[in-house]
JSON list of C-alpha atoms and ligand atoms in Angstrom, two decimals:
[
{"chain": "A", "resi": 1, "resn": "MET", "atom": "CA", "xyz": [14.29, -9.95, 11.81]},
{"chain": "A", "resi": 2, "resn": "GLU", "atom": "CA", "xyz": [12.39, -6.75, 14.78]},
{"chain": "A", "resi": 3, "resn": "HIS", "atom": "CA", "xyz": [13.49, -2.88, 13.71]},
{"chain": "A", "resi": 4, "resn": "HIS", "atom": "CA", "xyz": [12.49, -1.09, 16.42]},
{"chain": "A", "resi": 5, "resn": "ALA", "atom": "CA", "xyz": [11.11, 2.64, 16.56]},
{"chain": "A", "resi": 6, "resn": "ARG", "atom": "CA", "xyz": [10.69, 5.35, 19.34]},
{"chain": "A", "resi": 7, "resn": "CYS", "atom": "CA", "xyz": [9.76, 9.10, 18.81]},
{"chain": "A", "resi": 8, "resn": "TYR", "atom": "CA", "xyz": [11.97, 12.14, 19.39]},
{"chain": "A", "resi": 9, "resn": "CYS", "atom": "CA", "xyz": [10.74, 10.95, 23.74]},
{"chain": "A", "resi": 10, "resn": "GLY", "atom": "CA", "xyz": [11.18, 7.57, 23.57]},
{"chain": "A", "resi": 11, "resn": "GLN", "atom": "CA", "xyz": [7.60, 7.72, 25.37]},
{"chain": "A", "resi": 12, "resn": "ILE", "atom": "CA", "xyz": [6.11, 6.03, 22.03]},
{"chain": "A", "resi": 13, "resn": "SER", "atom": "CA", "xyz": [7.83, 3.01, 20.42]},
{"chain": "A", "resi": 14, "resn": "LEU", "atom": "CA", "xyz": [7.00, 0.07, 17.94]},
{"chain": "A", "resi": 15, "resn": "VAL", "atom": "CA", "xyz": [8.85, -2.38, 16.29]},
{"chain": "A", "resi": 16, "resn": "ALA", "atom": "CA", "xyz": [8.25, -3.70, 12.72]},
{"chain": "A", "resi": 17, "resn": "GLU", "atom": "CA", "xyz": [8.17, -6.93, 10.93]},
{"chain": "A", "resi": 18, "resn": "GLY", "atom": "CA", "xyz": [10.57, -8.80, 8.47]},
{"chain": "A", "resi": 19, "resn": "ASP", "atom": "CA", "xyz": [11.68, -6.67, 5.05]},
{"chain": "A", "resi": 20, "resn": "PRO", "atom": "CA", "xyz": [10.08, -3.82, 4.34]},
{"chain": "A", "resi": 21, "resn": "VAL", "atom": "CA", "xyz": [7.49, -3.60, 1.43]},
{"chain": "A", "resi": 22, "resn": "ILE", "atom": "CA", "xyz": [9.67, -0.72, -0.06]},
{"chain": "A", "resi": 23, "resn": "GLN", "atom": "CA", "xyz": [12.35, 1.71, 1.19]},
{"chain": "A", "resi": 24, "resn": "CYS", "atom": "CA", "xyz": [12.07, 4.90, -0.77]},
{"chain": "A", "resi": 25, "resn": "PHE", "atom": "CA", "xyz": [12.82, 8.64, -0.63]},
{"chain": "A", "resi": 26, "resn": "CYS", "atom": "CA", "xyz": [9.46, 11.09, -0.93]},
{"chain": "A", "resi": 27, "resn": "HIS", "atom": "CA", "xyz": [9.87, 14.45, -2.22]},
{"chain": "A", "resi": 28, "resn": "CYS", "atom": "CA", "xyz": [5.64, 15.38, -1.86]},
{"chain": "A", "resi": 29, "resn": "THR", "atom": "CA", "xyz": [4.46, 18.14, -0.80]},
{"chain": "A", "resi": 30, "resn": "SER", "atom": "CA", "xyz": [2.60, 16.24, 2.29]},
{"chain": "A", "resi": 31, "resn": "CYS", "atom": "CA", "xyz": [6.08, 14.94, 3.43]},
{"chain": "A", "resi": 32, "resn": "ARG", "atom": "CA", "xyz": [7.26, 17.41, 3.28]},
{"chain": "A", "resi": 33, "resn": "ARG", "atom": "CA", "xyz": [4.70, 20.60, 4.73]},
{"chain": "A", "resi": 34, "resn": "TRP", "atom": "CA", "xyz": [4.41, 17.38, 8.30]},
{"chain": "A", "resi": 35, "resn": "SER", "atom": "CA", "xyz": [8.52, 16.82, 8.75]},
{"chain": "A", "resi": 36, "resn": "GLY", "atom": "CA", "xyz": [9.72, 20.08, 7.44]},
{"chain": "A", "resi": 37, "resn": "GLN", "atom": "CA", "xyz": [12.62, 18.03, 5.47]},
{"chain": "A", "resi": 38, "resn": "PRO", "atom": "CA", "xyz": [13.01, 19.11, 1.99]},
{"chain": "A", "resi": 39, "resn": "VAL", "atom": "CA", "xyz": [12.88, 15.28, 1.44]},
{"chain": "A", "resi": 40, "resn": "THR", "atom": "CA", "xyz": [11.73, 12.45, 3.28]},
{"chain": "A", "resi": 41, "resn": "ALA", "atom": "CA", "xyz": [13.19, 8.78, 4.05]},
{"chain": "A", "resi": 42, "resn": "CYS", "atom": "CA", "xyz": [9.59, 6.45, 3.86]},
{"chain": "A", "resi": 43, "resn": "ILE", "atom": "CA", "xyz": [9.89, 2.74, 4.86]},
{"chain": "A", "resi": 44, "resn": "LEU", "atom": "CA", "xyz": [7.31, 1.05, 3.93]},
{"chain": "A", "resi": 45, "resn": "TRP", "atom": "CA", "xyz": [5.30, -1.51, 6.31]},
{"chain": "A", "resi": 46, "resn": "PRO", "atom": "CA", "xyz": [2.14, -3.85, 5.44]},
{"chain": "A", "resi": 47, "resn": "GLU", "atom": "CA", "xyz": [-0.54, -2.97, 9.03]},
{"chain": "A", "resi": 48, "resn": "ASP", "atom": "CA", "xyz": [-0.23, -6.39, 10.11]},
{"chain": "A", "resi": 49, "resn": "ARG", "atom": "CA", "xyz": [3.91, -6.37, 11.01]},
{"chain": "A", "resi": 50, "resn": "VAL", "atom": "CA", "xyz": [3.98, -3.17, 12.55]},
{"chain": "A", "resi": 51, "resn": "ARG", "atom": "CA", "xyz": [2.40, -3.22, 16.56]},
{"chain": "A", "resi": 52, "resn": "PHE", "atom": "CA", "xyz": [3.33, -0.33, 19.11]},
{"chain": "A", "resi": 53, "resn": "VAL", "atom": "CA", "xyz": [5.33, -1.53, 21.94]},
{"chain": "A", "resi": 54, "resn": "LYS", "atom": "CA", "xyz": [4.23, 1.18, 24.61]},
{"chain": "A", "resi": 55, "resn": "GLY", "atom": "CA", "xyz": [2.87, 4.72, 24.81]},
{"chain": "A", "resi": 56, "resn": "LYS", "atom": "CA", "xyz": [0.28, 4.23, 22.13]},
{"chain": "A", "resi": 57, "resn": "GLU", "atom": "CA", "xyz": [-2.31, 6.08, 23.74]},
{"chain": "A", "resi": 58, "resn": "LYS", "atom": "CA", "xyz": [-0.30, 9.15, 22.82]},
{"chain": "A", "resi": 59, "resn": "LEU", "atom": "CA", "xyz": [-0.51, 8.52, 19.44]},
{"chain": "A", "resi": 60, "resn": "HIS", "atom": "CA", "xyz": [-1.91, 12.44, 17.50]},
{"chain": "A", "resi": 61, "resn": "ARG", "atom": "CA", "xyz": [-3.39, 10.96, 14.66]},
{"chain": "A", "resi": 62, "resn": "PHE", "atom": "CA", "xyz": [-3.45, 14.59, 12.24]},
{"chain": "A", "resi": 63, "resn": "SER", "atom": "CA", "xyz": [-5.46, 13.78, 8.62]},
{"chain": "A", "resi": 64, "resn": "ILE", "atom": "CA", "xyz": [-6.30, 16.35, 5.35]},
{"chain": "A", "resi": 65, "resn": "THR", "atom": "CA", "xyz": [-9.38, 13.83, 5.05]},
{"chain": "A", "resi": 66, "resn": "ASP", "atom": "CA", "xyz": [-11.79, 11.93, 6.08]},
{"chain": "A", "resi": 67, "resn": "HIS", "atom": "CA", "xyz": [-10.67, 8.51, 6.08]},
{"chain": "A", "resi": 68, "resn": "PRO", "atom": "CA", "xyz": [-11.53, 7.55, 9.79]},
{"chain": "A", "resi": 69, "resn": "GLU", "atom": "CA", "xyz": [-7.85, 5.59, 10.58]},
{"chain": "A", "resi": 70, "resn": "GLY", "atom": "CA", "xyz": [-5.76, 7.22, 7.53]},
{"chain": "A", "resi": 71, "resn": "GLY", "atom": "CA", "xyz": [-3.23, 10.22, 8.51]},
{"chain": "A", "resi": 72, "resn": "LYS", "atom": "CA", "xyz": [0.43, 11.80, 10.14]},
{"chain": "A", "resi": 73, "resn": "PHE", "atom": "CA", "xyz": [0.55, 10.55, 13.45]},
{"chain": "A", "resi": 74, "resn": "SER", "atom": "CA", "xyz": [3.06, 11.69, 15.31]},
{"chain": "A", "resi": 75, "resn": "CYS", "atom": "CA", "xyz": [4.00, 11.74, 19.79]},
{"chain": "A", "resi": 76, "resn": "ALA", "atom": "CA", "xyz": [1.49, 13.97, 21.78]},
{"chain": "A", "resi": 77, "resn": "VAL", "atom": "CA", "xyz": [4.21, 14.83, 24.38]},
{"chain": "A", "resi": 78, "resn": "CYS", "atom": "CA", "xyz": [7.50, 16.12, 22.30]},
{"chain": "A", "resi": 79, "resn": "GLY", "atom": "CA", "xyz": [5.62, 15.90, 18.62]},
{"chain": "A", "resi": 80, "resn": "GLY", "atom": "CA", "xyz": [7.97, 13.67, 17.33]},
{"chain": "A", "resi": 81, "resn": "ALA", "atom": "CA", "xyz": [6.83, 11.96, 14.16]},
{"chain": "A", "resi": 82, "resn": "VAL", "atom": "CA", "xyz": [5.78, 8.22, 14.57]},
{"chain": "A", "resi": 83, "resn": "CYS", "atom": "CA", "xyz": [3.90, 6.74, 10.87]},
{"chain": "A", "resi": 84, "resn": "THR", "atom": "CA", "xyz": [2.05, 7.86, 8.88]},
{"chain": "A", "resi": 85, "resn": "PHE", "atom": "CA", "xyz": [-0.69, 4.93, 7.80]},
{"chain": "A", "resi": 86, "resn": "ILE", "atom": "CA", "xyz": [-2.06, 4.59, 4.83]},
{"chain": "A", "resi": 87, "resn": "PRO", "atom": "CA", "xyz": [-5.53, 2.81, 4.99]},
{"chain": "A", "resi": 88, "resn": "GLY", "atom": "CA", "xyz": [-6.53, 2.09, 1.26]},
{"chain": "A", "resi": 89, "resn": "ALA", "atom": "CA", "xyz": [-3.45, -0.07, 0.70]},
{"chain": "A", "resi": 90, "resn": "ARG", "atom": "CA", "xyz": [-3.25, -0.75, 4.35]},
{"chain": "A", "resi": 91, "resn": "LEU", "atom": "CA", "xyz": [0.02, 0.39, 5.13]},
{"chain": "A", "resi": 92, "resn": "PHE", "atom": "CA", "xyz": [2.70, 1.55, 7.51]},
{"chain": "A", "resi": 93, "resn": "ASP", "atom": "CA", "xyz": [5.28, 4.58, 6.19]},
{"chain": "A", "resi": 94, "resn": "ILE", "atom": "CA", "xyz": [8.36, 5.01, 9.21]},
{"chain": "A", "resi": 95, "resn": "PHE", "atom": "CA", "xyz": [10.29, 7.68, 8.80]},
{"chain": "A", "resi": 96, "resn": "ALA", "atom": "CA", "xyz": [14.14, 6.11, 8.76]},
{"chain": "A", "resi": 97, "resn": "GLY", "atom": "CA", "xyz": [15.49, 8.11, 11.08]},
{"chain": "A", "resi": 98, "resn": "VAL", "atom": "CA", "xyz": [12.46, 7.46, 13.12]},
{"chain": "A", "resi": 99, "resn": "LEU", "atom": "CA", "xyz": [14.28, 4.04, 13.09]},
{"chain": "A", "resi": 100, "resn": "THR", "atom": "CA", "xyz": [16.94, 3.47, 16.10]},
{"chain": "A", "resi": 101, "resn": "ALA", "atom": "CA", "xyz": [19.22, 1.40, 13.67]},
{"chain": "A", "resi": 102, "resn": "PHE", "atom": "CA", "xyz": [17.94, 0.56, 10.19]},
{"chain": "A", "resi": 103, "resn": "ASP", "atom": "CA", "xyz": [19.73, 0.11, 7.22]},
{"chain": "A", "resi": 104, "resn": "PHE", "atom": "CA", "xyz": [18.38, 2.30, 4.74]},
{"chain": "A", "resi": 105, "resn": "GLN", "atom": "CA", "xyz": [18.61, 0.85, 1.35]},
{"chain": "A", "resi": 106, "resn": "PRO", "atom": "CA", "xyz": [16.10, 2.63, -1.11]},
{"chain": "A", "resi": 107, "resn": "THR", "atom": "CA", "xyz": [15.61, 2.03, -4.05]},
{"chain": "A", "resi": 108, "resn": "ILE", "atom": "CA", "xyz": [13.58, 5.01, -5.82]},
{"chain": "A", "resi": 109, "resn": "HIS", "atom": "CA", "xyz": [12.03, 8.46, -5.27]},
{"chain": "A", "resi": 110, "resn": "ILE", "atom": "CA", "xyz": [8.85, 9.10, -5.19]},
{"chain": "A", "resi": 111, "resn": "ASN", "atom": "CA", "xyz": [6.67, 11.81, -6.25]},
{"chain": "A", "resi": 112, "resn": "TYR", "atom": "CA", "xyz": [9.58, 13.61, -7.71]},
{"chain": "A", "resi": 113, "resn": "ALA", "atom": "CA", "xyz": [7.67, 16.58, -9.25]},
{"chain": "A", "resi": 114, "resn": "GLU", "atom": "CA", "xyz": [6.58, 17.18, -6.06]},
{"chain": "A", "resi": 115, "resn": "ARG", "atom": "CA", "xyz": [10.37, 17.94, -5.73]},
{"chain": "A", "resi": 116, "resn": "VAL", "atom": "CA", "xyz": [12.31, 21.29, -4.04]},
{"chain": "A", "resi": 117, "resn": "MET", "atom": "CA", "xyz": [15.94, 19.87, -4.15]},
{"chain": "A", "resi": 118, "resn": "ALA", "atom": "CA", "xyz": [17.49, 17.56, -7.07]},
{"chain": "A", "resi": 119, "resn": "LEU", "atom": "CA", "xyz": [19.94, 14.08, -5.81]},
{"chain": "A", "resi": 120, "resn": "SER", "atom": "CA", "xyz": [21.60, 12.30, -8.19]},
{"chain": "A", "resi": 121, "resn": "ASP", "atom": "CA", "xyz": [21.46, 8.73, -6.26]},
{"chain": "A", "resi": 122, "resn": "GLY", "atom": "CA", "xyz": [21.26, 6.82, -10.02]},
{"chain": "A", "resi": 123, "resn": "LEU", "atom": "CA", "xyz": [18.32, 5.67, -8.59]},
{"chain": "A", "resi": 124, "resn": "PRO", "atom": "CA", "xyz": [14.70, 5.76, -11.01]},
{"chain": "A", "resi": 125, "resn": "LYS", "atom": "CA", "xyz": [13.19, 9.15, -9.83]},
{"chain": "A", "resi": 126, "resn": "TYR", "atom": "CA", "xyz": [8.57, 8.35, -10.56]},
{"chain": "A", "resi": 127, "resn": "ARG", "atom": "CA", "xyz": [6.96, 11.85, -11.60]},
{"chain": "A", "resi": 128, "resn": "ASP", "atom": "CA", "xyz": [4.21, 10.34, -8.79]},
{"chain": "A", "resi": 129, "resn": "MET", "atom": "CA", "xyz": [4.26, 6.63, -7.64]},
{"chain": "A", "resi": 130, "resn": "PRO", "atom": "CA", "xyz": [5.33, 3.28, -9.47]},
{"chain": "A", "resi": 131, "resn": "GLU", "atom": "CA", "xyz": [2.55, 1.81, -11.53]},
{"chain": "A", "resi": 132, "resn": "ARG", "atom": "CA", "xyz": [1.86, -1.16, -8.99]},
{"chain": "A", "resi": 133, "resn": "SER", "atom": "CA", "xyz": [1.59, 0.85, -6.42]},
{"chain": "A", "resi": 134, "resn": "GLY", "atom": "CA", "xyz": [-0.84, 2.84, -8.74]},
{"chain": "A", "resi": 135, "resn": "GLY", "atom": "CA", "xyz": [1.17, 5.42, -10.06]},
{"chain": "A", "resi": 136, "resn": "SER", "atom": "CA", "xyz": [1.75, 6.61, -13.95]},
{"chain": "A", "resi": 137, "resn": "GLY", "atom": "CA", "xyz": [4.82, 4.64, -13.88]},
{"chain": "A", "resi": 138, "resn": "ALA", "atom": "CA", "xyz": [6.70, 7.48, -15.96]},
{"chain": "A", "resi": 139, "resn": "LEU", "atom": "CA", "xyz": [9.77, 8.49, -14.52]},
{"chain": "A", "resi": 140, "resn": "ILE", "atom": "CA", "xyz": [11.43, 11.49, -14.58]},
{"chain": "A", "resi": 141, "resn": "ALA", "atom": "CA", "xyz": [15.82, 11.81, -15.60]},
{"chain": "A", "resi": 142, "resn": "GLU", "atom": "CA", "xyz": [18.51, 13.52, -13.38]},
{"chain": "B", "resi": 1, "resn": "LIG", "atom": "ZN1", "xyz": [7.70, 11.36, 22.29]},
{"chain": "B", "resi": 2, "resn": "LIG", "atom": "ZN1", "xyz": [5.08, 11.63, 0.86]}
]
């Protein structure tokens, strides 16, 4: 199954294939500052299952690290968020709001220690990340 995504103005669009690796809420300061939202709805896909359909040349990359590939990608025309590329894990993170028709089913919260808004939804809340993703695996109670 293909999942379509686009920026705010629609000049950049991409497709993610199949099931995502994970769907989660991220409370990290980095996501928060970039998105302007208290919580972000993150959906991760392996690099090889994401392709740009149009407007790739209009991508603007911003990174706070020296890595030549990683960073936050937005549309140079409208400024809207497109995706984040995580080079270490070779994953694209596409916000749920950028996907055009996706049934967002988050299973965990990550980086909950950095939260500015508490949520009581019964989902596991990781202090940073699950162990399988290189985090401590520690949980925070609601
Ligand atoms: Zn745009
Ligand atoms: Zn984040």
